[in-house]
Amino acid sequence: MSTPEITGFQITGPQITGKVVITASDGRLDAPVDARFGRAPWLLLVDLESGLLQQAVDTRDQATAPQGAGIRAAETVARLGATALVTGHCGPKAFRALEAARIAVITGATGTVAETVAAVRDGRLRPADQADVPGHWT
Amino acid sequence: MIVAIASGKGGTGKTSLAVSLALTAPADVRLLDCDVEEPNAHLLLDARLDSSRPVMVPVPLVDAETCTGCGECSAACAFNALACMGGPPLLFPDLCHGCGACVLACPAGALDETGREVGLIEWGEVAGQPGLELVRGSLRLGEARAVPVIEAVRAHGTPASLDLLDCPPGTACPFVAAVRGVDAVILVTEPTPFGLSDLEQAVETVRLLGTPCGVVVNRAGSGDDRVATYCRREDLPILLEIPDSRRIAEAYAHGRPAVLADPGLAAALEGLHRTLAAGSLRPLPARLMPPTTTTHTDLPGAWP
């Protein structure tokens, strides 16, 4: 398995365990990670220890909302009971919502969902302490 | 009578025309500056805007003690302005349209409405112009939605014999908020490809609104005749052509209205007032299907 590339983000937070939500371009573990949080078409709940896909949520309806897509996606992450969100980039509104629910935000993920799961499990991807892009980033 | 002076394109001379019409009105008149993102009619008038009031929009206020965290408010929000993350909802005020659906949806009665200031309305008399009042709306810096301030400007005070609305450019929500429901719309354009393209968009928007409509061509003689050809084909009356005049441009640069720079314009504007008062403008006929492509490329001499 190739090593996911970690792009330009300082790794500071604690290592994550439990179940995480990963933004994906399709509902499978071998799908590429979608770099956008609110606009990602799929949110995948994955158990870090087993690496198994727990649930795949098709978010295409909400992801095309004129505004507040990241807020809706954050609600979905909370409803799925994840300890962390793993994505490419996260804007300020979604970050504020996730922070309020004490859900860690891990940005900088690339490669496939399975590769990203390994990177989080091994501690190569760790939580961010702030949004890494402004709102309406595409 | 309420007359909107609007355009698709910015910088065509909406404010110049609106101010000049206000200065030549036969009776009491109000000029309402509805271009709340950049109001500028006051630059051409010696107005004493000595009265003001804030424009407020409703936003939900949550009582965290009563809230059960059920998420019904967020589910009811069409604008994704609320995040229910397990506890009381988080509000993102810049996304909220103040519709009140969340308050109605809350089964626990934990939501109430409070106000948020999004703009300002100022008004006053114009010096040396008895019977002319200026009303100016200003959107607060950083606010995204102009519509509530435009609606507040239009709802302000008592209408005069003639209310002239200086409208925001474009054909999006602010344009519609300023133009909807008026007695007549004057679309100001210039005889250039940009002027024509944006005029077409404005015309199609006004057509959908069903408002009586006419065109004023500003800087006439500076471009080509495609605007005239288009108006003829669409049966749109050209109410007035303001010549492309260095004297008018120089006066504008010094903050003086066009009608003071070109006395010949006063007679033409009085004629326009008579046309408006006669109610001879008609709504554009409805189209079953909107045009699928921009129509100006069909015209002779069009750019490829």
PDB file of N, CA and C in Angstrom, chain B residues 106-197:
ATOM      1  N   CYS B 106     -40.050  24.382  16.168  1.00  0.00           N
ATOM      2  CA  CYS B 106     -39.532  23.915  17.454  1.00  0.00           C
ATOM      3  C   CYS B 106     -40.659  23.350  18.329  1.00  0.00           C
ATOM      4  N   PRO B 107     -40.645  22.058  18.611  1.00  0.00           N
ATOM      5  CA  PRO B 107     -41.736  21.484  19.408  1.00  0.00           C
ATOM      6  C   PRO B 107     -41.654  21.863  20.881  1.00  0.00           C
ATOM      7  N   ALA B 108     -40.484  22.287  21.331  1.00  0.00           N
ATOM      8  CA  ALA B 108     -40.294  22.605  22.751  1.00  0.00           C
ATOM      9  C   ALA B 108     -40.532  24.081  23.054  1.00  0.00           C
ATOM     10  N   GLY B 109     -40.766  24.891  22.038  1.00  0.00           N
ATOM     11  CA  GLY B 109     -40.922  26.331  22.258  1.00  0.00           C
ATOM     12  C   GLY B 109     -39.649  26.988  22.754  1.00  0.00           C
ATOM     13  N   ALA B 110     -38.510  26.454  22.321  1.00  0.00           N
ATOM     14  CA  ALA B 110     -37.227  26.968  22.817  1.00  0.00           C
ATOM     15  C   ALA B 110     -36.673  28.101  21.964  1.00  0.00           C
ATOM     16  N   LEU B 111     -37.307  28.367  20.817  1.00  0.00           N
ATOM     17  CA  LEU B 111     -36.797  29.415  19.929  1.00  0.00           C
ATOM     18  C   LEU B 111     -37.708  30.624  19.935  1.00  0.00           C
ATOM     19  N   ASP B 112     -37.078  31.784  19.962  1.00  0.00           N
ATOM     20  CA  ASP B 112     -37.786  33.048  19.844  1.00  0.00           C
ATOM     21  C   ASP B 112     -37.055  33.849  18.765  1.00  0.00           C
ATOM     22  N   GLU B 113     -37.640  34.979  18.369  1.00  0.00           N
ATOM     23  CA  GLU B 113     -36.959  35.790  17.373  1.00  0.00           C
ATOM     24  C   GLU B 113     -36.403  37.051  18.009  1.00  0.00           C
ATOM     25  N   THR B 114     -35.205  37.405  17.572  1.00  0.00           N
ATOM     26  CA  THR B 114     -34.630  38.673  17.962  1.00  0.00           C
ATOM     27  C   THR B 114     -34.195  39.386  16.688  1.00  0.00           C
ATOM     28  N   GLY B 115     -33.706  40.606  16.826  1.00  0.00           N
ATOM     29  CA  GLY B 115     -33.359  41.375  15.630  1.00  0.00           C
ATOM     30  C   GLY B 115     -31.854  41.473  15.441  1.00  0.00           C
ATOM     31  N   ARG B 116     -31.448  41.584  14.183  1.00  0.00           N
ATOM     32  CA  ARG B 116     -30.035  41.781  13.860  1.00  0.00           C
ATOM     33  C   ARG B 116     -29.958  42.949  12.890  1.00  0.00           C
ATOM     34  N   GLU B 117     -29.069  43.917  13.176  1.00  0.00           N
ATOM     35  CA  GLU B 117     -28.987  45.109  12.341  1.00  0.00           C
ATOM     36  C   GLU B 117     -28.172  44.803  11.086  1.00  0.00           C
ATOM     37  N   VAL B 118     -28.786  45.041   9.922  1.00  0.00           N
ATOM     38  CA  VAL B 118     -28.086  44.743   8.665  1.00  0.00           C
ATOM     39  C   VAL B 118     -27.913  45.983   7.785  1.00  0.00           C
ATOM     40  N   GLY B 119     -28.485  47.101   8.210  1.00  0.00           N
ATOM     41  CA  GLY B 119     -28.354  48.282   7.357  1.00  0.00           C
ATOM     42  C   GLY B 119     -28.973  49.503   8.009  1.00  0.00           C
ATOM     43  N   LEU B 120     -29.021  50.588   7.221  1.00  0.00           N
ATOM     44  CA  LEU B 120     -29.453  51.876   7.744  1.00  0.00           C
ATOM     45  C   LEU B 120     -30.288  52.572   6.665  1.00  0.00           C
ATOM     46  N   ILE B 121     -31.338  53.253   7.111  1.00  0.00           N
ATOM     47  CA  ILE B 121     -32.089  54.132   6.204  1.00  0.00           C
ATOM     48  C   ILE B 121     -31.928  55.563   6.701  1.00  0.00           C
ATOM     49  N   GLU B 122     -31.558  56.453   5.801  1.00  0.00           N
ATOM     50  CA  GLU B 122     -31.444  57.870   6.141  1.00  0.00           C
ATOM     51  C   GLU B 122     -32.307  58.654   5.164  1.00  0.00           C
ATOM     52  N   TRP B 123     -32.857  59.769   5.658  1.00  0.00           N
ATOM     53  CA  TRP B 123     -33.688  60.563   4.748  1.00  0.00           C
ATOM     54  C   TRP B 123     -33.681  62.026   5.139  1.00  0.00           C
ATOM     55  N   GLY B 124     -34.049  62.865   4.158  1.00  0.00           N
ATOM     56  CA  GLY B 124     -34.113  64.300   4.413  1.00  0.00           C
ATOM     57  C   GLY B 124     -34.420  65.064   3.143  1.00  0.00           C
ATOM     58  N   GLU B 125     -34.636  66.368   3.319  1.00  0.00           N
ATOM     59  CA  GLU B 125     -34.971  67.239   2.185  1.00  0.00           C
ATOM     60  C   GLU B 125     -33.717  67.597   1.412  1.00  0.00           C
ATOM     61  N   VAL B 126     -33.913  67.931   0.147  1.00  0.00           N
ATOM     62  CA  VAL B 126     -32.813  68.404  -0.690  1.00  0.00           C
ATOM     63  C   VAL B 126     -32.836  69.928  -0.669  1.00  0.00           C
ATOM     64  N   ALA B 127     -31.682  70.526  -0.364  1.00  0.00           N
ATOM     65  CA  ALA B 127     -31.602  71.979  -0.236  1.00  0.00           C
ATOM     66  C   ALA B 127     -31.966  72.652  -1.556  1.00  0.00           C
ATOM     67  N   GLY B 128     -32.768  73.692  -1.486  1.00  0.00           N
ATOM     68  CA  GLY B 128     -33.137  74.454  -2.675  1.00  0.00           C
ATOM     69  C   GLY B 128     -34.132  73.751  -3.577  1.00  0.00           C
ATOM     70  N   GLN B 129     -34.637  72.612  -3.147  1.00  0.00           N
ATOM     71  CA  GLN B 129     -35.588  71.846  -3.976  1.00  0.00           C
ATOM     72  C   GLN B 129     -36.802  71.486  -3.129  1.00  0.00           C
ATOM     73  N   PRO B 130     -37.679  72.446  -2.876  1.00  0.00           N
ATOM     74  CA  PRO B 130     -38.844  72.138  -2.051  1.00  0.00           C
ATOM     75  C   PRO B 130     -39.662  71.011  -2.699  1.00  0.00           C
ATOM     76  N   GLY B 131     -40.127  70.101  -1.887  1.00  0.00           N
ATOM     77  CA  GLY B 131     -40.929  68.998  -2.418  1.00  0.00           C
ATOM     78  C   GLY B 131     -40.111  67.822  -2.887  1.00  0.00           C
ATOM     79  N   LEU B 132     -38.764  67.882  -2.741  1.00  0.00           N
ATOM     80  CA  LEU B 132     -37.921  66.733  -3.123  1.00  0.00           C
ATOM     81  C   LEU B 132     -37.264  66.162  -1.871  1.00  0.00           C
ATOM     82  N   GLU B 133     -37.581  64.893  -1.615  1.00  0.00           N
ATOM     83  CA  GLU B 133     -36.974  64.213  -0.474  1.00  0.00           C
ATOM     84  C   GLU B 133     -36.097  63.076  -0.982  1.00  0.00           C
ATOM     85  N   LEU B 134     -34.938  62.893  -0.345  1.00  0.00           N
ATOM     86  CA  LEU B 134     -34.057  61.771  -0.680  1.00  0.00           C
ATOM     87  C   LEU B 134     -34.117  60.752   0.456  1.00  0.00           C
ATOM     88  N   VAL B 135     -34.301  59.482   0.109  1.00  0.00           N
ATOM     89  CA  VAL B 135     -34.255  58.379   1.075  1.00  0.00           C
ATOM     90  C   VAL B 135     -33.122  57.466   0.626  1.00  0.00           C
ATOM     91  N   ARG B 136     -32.220  57.188   1.533  1.00  0.00           N
ATOM     92  CA  ARG B 136     -31.038  56.402   1.155  1.00  0.00           C
ATOM     93  C   ARG B 136     -30.935  55.162   2.032  1.00  0.00           C
ATOM     94  N   GLY B 137     -30.801  54.010   1.415  1.00  0.00           N
ATOM     95  CA  GLY B 137     -30.538  52.779   2.150  1.00  0.00           C
ATOM     96  C   GLY B 137     -29.080  52.402   2.021  1.00  0.00           C
ATOM     97  N   SER B 138     -28.480  51.918   3.123  1.00  0.00           N
ATOM     98  CA  SER B 138     -27.085  51.464   3.093  1.00  0.00           C
ATOM     99  C   SER B 138     -27.009  50.098   3.743  1.00  0.00           C
ATOM    100  N   LEU B 139     -26.433  49.171   3.021  1.00  0.00           N
ATOM    101  CA  LEU B 139     -26.194  47.837   3.574  1.00  0.00           C
ATOM    102  C   LEU B 139     -24.962  47.905   4.461  1.00  0.00           C
ATOM    103  N   ARG B 140     -25.066  47.278   5.626  1.00  0.00           N
ATOM    104  CA  ARG B 140     -23.931  47.267   6.545  1.00  0.00           C
ATOM    105  C   ARG B 140     -22.751  46.516   5.908  1.00  0.00           C
ATOM    106  N   LEU B 141     -21.544  47.021   6.137  1.00  0.00           N
ATOM    107  CA  LEU B 141     -20.355  46.390   5.550  1.00  0.00           C
ATOM    108  C   LEU B 141     -20.261  44.938   5.975  1.00  0.00           C
ATOM    109  N   GLY B 142     -19.974  44.067   5.029  1.00  0.00           N
ATOM    110  CA  GLY B 142     -19.793  42.650   5.333  1.00  0.00           C
ATOM    111  C   GLY B 142     -21.058  41.829   5.209  1.00  0.00           C
ATOM    112  N   GLU B 143     -22.216  42.509   5.134  1.00  0.00           N
ATOM    113  CA  GLU B 143     -23.470  41.764   4.978  1.00  0.00           C
ATOM    114  C   GLU B 143     -23.604  41.286   3.534  1.00  0.00           C
ATOM    115  N   ALA B 144     -24.169  40.100   3.376  1.00  0.00           N
ATOM    116  CA  ALA B 144     -24.254  39.509   2.040  1.00  0.00           C
ATOM    117  C   ALA B 144     -25.565  39.840   1.343  1.00  0.00           C
ATOM    118  N   ARG B 145     -26.648  40.091   2.104  1.00  0.00           N
ATOM    119  CA  ARG B 145     -27.967  40.177   1.476  1.00  0.00           C
ATOM    120  C   ARG B 145     -28.500  41.609   1.478  1.00  0.00           C
ATOM    121  N   ALA B 146     -28.644  42.154   0.264  1.00  0.00           N
ATOM    122  CA  ALA B 146     -29.119  43.524   0.123  1.00  0.00           C
ATOM    123  C   ALA B 146     -30.641  43.611   0.209  1.00  0.00           C
ATOM    124  N   VAL B 147     -31.327  42.501  -0.074  1.00  0.00           N
ATOM    125  CA  VAL B 147     -32.783  42.543  -0.242  1.00  0.00           C
ATOM    126  C   VAL B 147     -33.521  43.126   0.978  1.00  0.00           C
ATOM    127  N   PRO B 148     -33.220  42.724   2.211  1.00  0.00           N
ATOM    128  CA  PRO B 148     -33.986  43.296   3.325  1.00  0.00           C
ATOM    129  C   PRO B 148     -33.861  44.819   3.421  1.00  0.00           C
ATOM    130  N   VAL B 149     -32.694  45.359   3.078  1.00  0.00           N
ATOM    131  CA  VAL B 149     -32.512  46.813   3.157  1.00  0.00           C
ATOM    132  C   VAL B 149     -33.281  47.498   2.022  1.00  0.00           C
ATOM    133  N   ILE B 150     -33.249  46.894   0.833  1.00  0.00           N
ATOM    134  CA  ILE B 150     -34.013  47.454  -0.299  1.00  0.00           C
ATOM    135  C   ILE B 150     -35.502  47.463   0.028  1.00  0.00           C
ATOM    136  N   GLU B 151     -35.988  46.358   0.596  1.00  0.00           N
ATOM    137  CA  GLU B 151     -37.413  46.297   0.945  1.00  0.00           C
ATOM    138  C   GLU B 151     -37.757  47.338   2.012  1.00  0.00           C
ATOM    139  N   ALA B 152     -36.837  47.569   2.938  1.00  0.00           N
ATOM    140  CA  ALA B 152     -37.089  48.569   3.988  1.00  0.00           C
ATOM    141  C   ALA B 152     -37.124  49.975   3.400  1.00  0.00           C
ATOM    142  N   VAL B 153     -36.234  50.254   2.433  1.00  0.00           N
ATOM    143  CA  VAL B 153     -36.240  51.569   1.782  1.00  0.00           C
ATOM    144  C   VAL B 153     -37.589  51.772   1.090  1.00  0.00           C
ATOM    145  N   ARG B 154     -38.046  50.754   0.377  1.00  0.00           N
ATOM    146  CA  ARG B 154     -39.304  50.884  -0.365  1.00  0.00           C
ATOM    147  C   ARG B 154     -40.504  51.020   0.567  1.00  0.00           C
ATOM    148  N   ALA B 155     -40.410  50.425   1.754  1.00  0.00           N
ATOM    149  CA  ALA B 155     -41.537  50.489   2.691  1.00  0.00           C
ATOM    150  C   ALA B 155     -41.490  51.749   3.542  1.00  0.00           C
ATOM    151  N   HIS B 156     -40.416  52.532   3.405  1.00  0.00           N
ATOM    152  CA  HIS B 156     -40.231  53.686   4.284  1.00  0.00           C
ATOM    153  C   HIS B 156     -41.216  54.810   3.969  1.00  0.00           C
ATOM    154  N   GLY B 157     -41.782  55.385   5.034  1.00  0.00           N
ATOM    155  CA  GLY B 157     -42.517  56.639   4.937  1.00  0.00           C
ATOM    156  C   GLY B 157     -43.756  56.589   4.055  1.00  0.00           C
ATOM    157  N   THR B 158     -44.167  57.767   3.621  1.00  0.00           N
ATOM    158  CA  THR B 158     -45.384  57.915   2.828  1.00  0.00           C
ATOM    159  C   THR B 158     -45.004  58.232   1.388  1.00  0.00           C
ATOM    160  N   PRO B 159     -45.567  57.506   0.434  1.00  0.00           N
ATOM    161  CA  PRO B 159     -45.239  57.800  -0.966  1.00  0.00           C
ATOM    162  C   PRO B 159     -45.608  59.235  -1.340  1.00  0.00           C
ATOM    163  N   ALA B 160     -44.798  59.831  -2.214  1.00  0.00           N
ATOM    164  CA  ALA B 160     -45.112  61.146  -2.770  1.00  0.00           C
ATOM    165  C   ALA B 160     -45.940  60.931  -4.040  1.00  0.00           C
ATOM    166  N   SER B 161     -46.277  62.044  -4.721  1.00  0.00           N
ATOM    167  CA  SER B 161     -46.986  61.894  -6.001  1.00  0.00           C
ATOM    168  C   SER B 161     -46.187  61.004  -6.936  1.00  0.00           C
ATOM    169  N   LEU B 162     -44.840  61.165  -6.855  1.00  0.00           N
ATOM    170  CA  LEU B 162     -43.950  60.322  -7.663  1.00  0.00           C
ATOM    171  C   LEU B 162     -42.825  59.810  -6.775  1.00  0.00           C
ATOM    172  N   ASP B 163     -42.676  58.493  -6.726  1.00  0.00           N
ATOM    173  CA  ASP B 163     -41.532  57.871  -6.057  1.00  0.00           C
ATOM    174  C   ASP B 163     -40.618  57.310  -7.142  1.00  0.00           C
ATOM    175  N   LEU B 164     -39.391  57.807  -7.179  1.00  0.00           N
ATOM    176  CA  LEU B 164     -38.412  57.316  -8.143  1.00  0.00           C
ATOM    177  C   LEU B 164     -37.438  56.398  -7.415  1.00  0.00           C
ATOM    178  N   LEU B 165     -37.301  55.172  -7.902  1.00  0.00           N
ATOM    179  CA  LEU B 165     -36.401  54.222  -7.273  1.00  0.00           C
ATOM    180  C   LEU B 165     -35.123  54.118  -8.101  1.00  0.00           C
ATOM    181  N   ASP B 166     -34.000  54.511  -7.515  1.00  0.00           N
ATOM    182  CA  ASP B 166     -32.697  54.324  -8.159  1.00  0.00           C
ATOM    183  C   ASP B 166     -32.235  52.917  -7.796  1.00  0.00           C
ATOM    184  N   CYS B 167     -32.245  52.005  -8.776  1.00  0.00           N
ATOM    185  CA  CYS B 167     -32.124  50.569  -8.498  1.00  0.00           C
ATOM    186  C   CYS B 167     -30.692  50.073  -8.599  1.00  0.00           C
ATOM    187  N   PRO B 168     -30.421  48.922  -7.963  1.00  0.00           N
ATOM    188  CA  PRO B 168     -29.098  48.310  -8.098  1.00  0.00           C
ATOM    189  C   PRO B 168     -28.948  47.669  -9.467  1.00  0.00           C
ATOM    190  N   PRO B 169     -27.727  47.600  -9.985  1.00  0.00           N
ATOM    191  CA  PRO B 169     -27.513  46.977 -11.294  1.00  0.00           C
ATOM    192  C   PRO B 169     -27.621  45.465 -11.214  1.00  0.00           C
ATOM    193  N   GLY B 170     -27.557  44.826 -12.377  1.00  0.00           N
ATOM    194  CA  GLY B 170     -27.654  43.366 -12.433  1.00  0.00           C
ATOM    195  C   GLY B 170     -29.077  42.942 -12.671  1.00  0.00           C
ATOM    196  N   THR B 171     -29.326  41.633 -12.591  1.00  0.00           N
ATOM    197  CA  THR B 171     -30.696  41.132 -12.716  1.00  0.00           C
ATOM    198  C   THR B 171     -30.974  40.102 -11.632  1.00  0.00           C
ATOM    199  N   ALA B 172     -30.199  40.120 -10.557  1.00  0.00           N
ATOM    200  CA  ALA B 172     -30.350  39.142  -9.484  1.00  0.00           C
ATOM    201  C   ALA B 172     -31.328  39.653  -8.428  1.00  0.00           C
ATOM    202  N   CYS B 173     -31.321  39.035  -7.252  1.00  0.00           N
ATOM    203  CA  CYS B 173     -32.311  39.345  -6.212  1.00  0.00           C
ATOM    204  C   CYS B 173     -32.428  40.847  -5.902  1.00  0.00           C
ATOM    205  N   PRO B 174     -31.328  41.597  -5.756  1.00  0.00           N
ATOM    206  CA  PRO B 174     -31.487  43.025  -5.440  1.00  0.00           C
ATOM    207  C   PRO B 174     -32.271  43.770  -6.527  1.00  0.00           C
ATOM    208  N   PHE B 175     -32.006  43.456  -7.789  1.00  0.00           N
ATOM    209  CA  PHE B 175     -32.739  44.076  -8.899  1.00  0.00           C
ATOM    210  C   PHE B 175     -34.224  43.764  -8.776  1.00  0.00           C
ATOM    211  N   VAL B 176     -34.544  42.490  -8.558  1.00  0.00           N
ATOM    212  CA  VAL B 176     -35.952  42.083  -8.478  1.00  0.00           C
ATOM    213  C   VAL B 176     -36.627  42.743  -7.273  1.00  0.00           C
ATOM    214  N   ALA B 177     -35.920  42.808  -6.144  1.00  0.00           N
ATOM    215  CA  ALA B 177     -36.503  43.427  -4.948  1.00  0.00           C
ATOM    216  C   ALA B 177     -36.825  44.895  -5.193  1.00  0.00           C
ATOM    217  N   ALA B 178     -35.995  45.560  -6.009  1.00  0.00           N
ATOM    218  CA  ALA B 178     -36.196  46.987  -6.254  1.00  0.00           C
ATOM    219  C   ALA B 178     -37.264  47.244  -7.311  1.00  0.00           C
ATOM    220  N   VAL B 179     -37.446  46.314  -8.234  1.00  0.00           N
ATOM    221  CA  VAL B 179     -38.305  46.555  -9.402  1.00  0.00           C
ATOM    222  C   VAL B 179     -39.703  45.968  -9.250  1.00  0.00           C
ATOM    223  N   ARG B 180     -39.799  44.894  -8.486  1.00  0.00           N
ATOM    224  CA  ARG B 180     -41.070  44.170  -8.354  1.00  0.00           C
ATOM    225  C   ARG B 180     -42.201  45.079  -7.857  1.00  0.00           C
ATOM    226  N   GLY B 181     -43.315  45.010  -8.561  1.00  0.00           N
ATOM    227  CA  GLY B 181     -44.513  45.705  -8.083  1.00  0.00           C
ATOM    228  C   GLY B 181     -44.561  47.196  -8.351  1.00  0.00           C
ATOM    229  N   VAL B 182     -43.610  47.761  -9.096  1.00  0.00           N
ATOM    230  CA  VAL B 182     -43.668  49.198  -9.389  1.00  0.00           C
ATOM    231  C   VAL B 182     -44.647  49.437 -10.544  1.00  0.00           C
ATOM    232  N   ASP B 183     -44.973  50.707 -10.775  1.00  0.00           N
ATOM    233  CA  ASP B 183     -45.915  51.024 -11.854  1.00  0.00           C
ATOM    234  C   ASP B 183     -45.237  51.020 -13.214  1.00  0.00           C
ATOM    235  N   ALA B 184     -43.944  51.362 -13.244  1.00  0.00           N
ATOM    236  CA  ALA B 184     -43.214  51.365 -14.517  1.00  0.00           C
ATOM    237  C   ALA B 184     -41.723  51.216 -14.247  1.00  0.00           C
ATOM    238  N   VAL B 185     -41.041  50.577 -15.199  1.00  0.00           N
ATOM    239  CA  VAL B 185     -39.579  50.434 -15.115  1.00  0.00           C
ATOM    240  C   VAL B 185     -38.957  51.143 -16.309  1.00  0.00           C
ATOM    241  N   ILE B 186     -37.967  51.977 -16.016  1.00  0.00           N
ATOM    242  CA  ILE B 186     -37.156  52.552 -17.094  1.00  0.00           C
ATOM    243  C   ILE B 186     -35.810  51.840 -17.058  1.00  0.00           C
ATOM    244  N   LEU B 187     -35.483  51.168 -18.164  1.00  0.00           N
ATOM    245  CA  LEU B 187     -34.194  50.484 -18.249  1.00  0.00           C
ATOM    246  C   LEU B 187     -33.210  51.390 -18.970  1.00  0.00           C
ATOM    247  N   VAL B 188     -32.148  51.748 -18.274  1.00  0.00           N
ATOM    248  CA  VAL B 188     -31.138  52.629 -18.853  1.00  0.00           C
ATOM    249  C   VAL B 188     -30.042  51.767 -19.451  1.00  0.00           C
ATOM    250  N   THR B 189     -29.653  52.090 -20.678  1.00  0.00           N
ATOM    251  CA  THR B 189     -28.579  51.326 -21.298  1.00  0.00           C
ATOM    252  C   THR B 189     -27.703  52.258 -22.100  1.00  0.00           C
ATOM    253  N   GLU B 190     -26.655  51.695 -22.666  1.00  0.00           N
ATOM    254  CA  GLU B 190     -25.776  52.454 -23.552  1.00  0.00           C
ATOM    255  C   GLU B 190     -25.602  51.650 -24.837  1.00  0.00           C
ATOM    256  N   PRO B 191     -25.332  52.313 -25.940  1.00  0.00           N
ATOM    257  CA  PRO B 191     -25.320  51.611 -27.236  1.00  0.00           C
ATOM    258  C   PRO B 191     -24.010  50.871 -27.490  1.00  0.00           C
ATOM    259  N   THR B 192     -23.685  49.944 -26.604  1.00  0.00           N
ATOM    260  CA  THR B 192     -22.462  49.148 -26.737  1.00  0.00           C
ATOM    261  C   THR B 192     -22.842  47.674 -26.640  1.00  0.00           C
ATOM    262  N   PRO B 193     -21.946  46.766 -27.054  1.00  0.00           N
ATOM    263  CA  PRO B 193     -22.252  45.329 -26.914  1.00  0.00           C
ATOM    264  C   PRO B 193     -22.566  44.946 -25.467  1.00  0.00           C
ATOM    265  N   PHE B 194     -21.806  45.466 -24.499  1.00  0.00           N
ATOM    266  CA  PHE B 194     -22.098  45.197 -23.087  1.00  0.00           C
ATOM    267  C   PHE B 194     -23.473  45.720 -22.699  1.00  0.00           C
ATOM    268  N   GLY B 195     -23.743  46.960 -23.138  1.00  0.00           N
ATOM    269  CA  GLY B 195     -25.022  47.578 -22.811  1.00  0.00           C
ATOM    270  C   GLY B 195     -26.176  46.740 -23.337  1.00  0.00           C
ATOM    271  N   LEU B 196     -26.049  46.252 -24.558  1.00  0.00           N
ATOM    272  CA  LEU B 196     -27.111  45.450 -25.163  1.00  0.00           C
ATOM    273  C   LEU B 196     -27.262  44.109 -24.447  1.00  0.00           C
ATOM    274  N   SER B 197     -26.149  43.442 -24.191  1.00  0.00           N
ATOM    275  CA  SER B 197     -26.205  42.125 -23.557  1.00  0.00           C
ATOM    276  C   SER B 197     -26.917  42.214 -22.199  1.00  0.00           C
TER     277      SER B 197
END
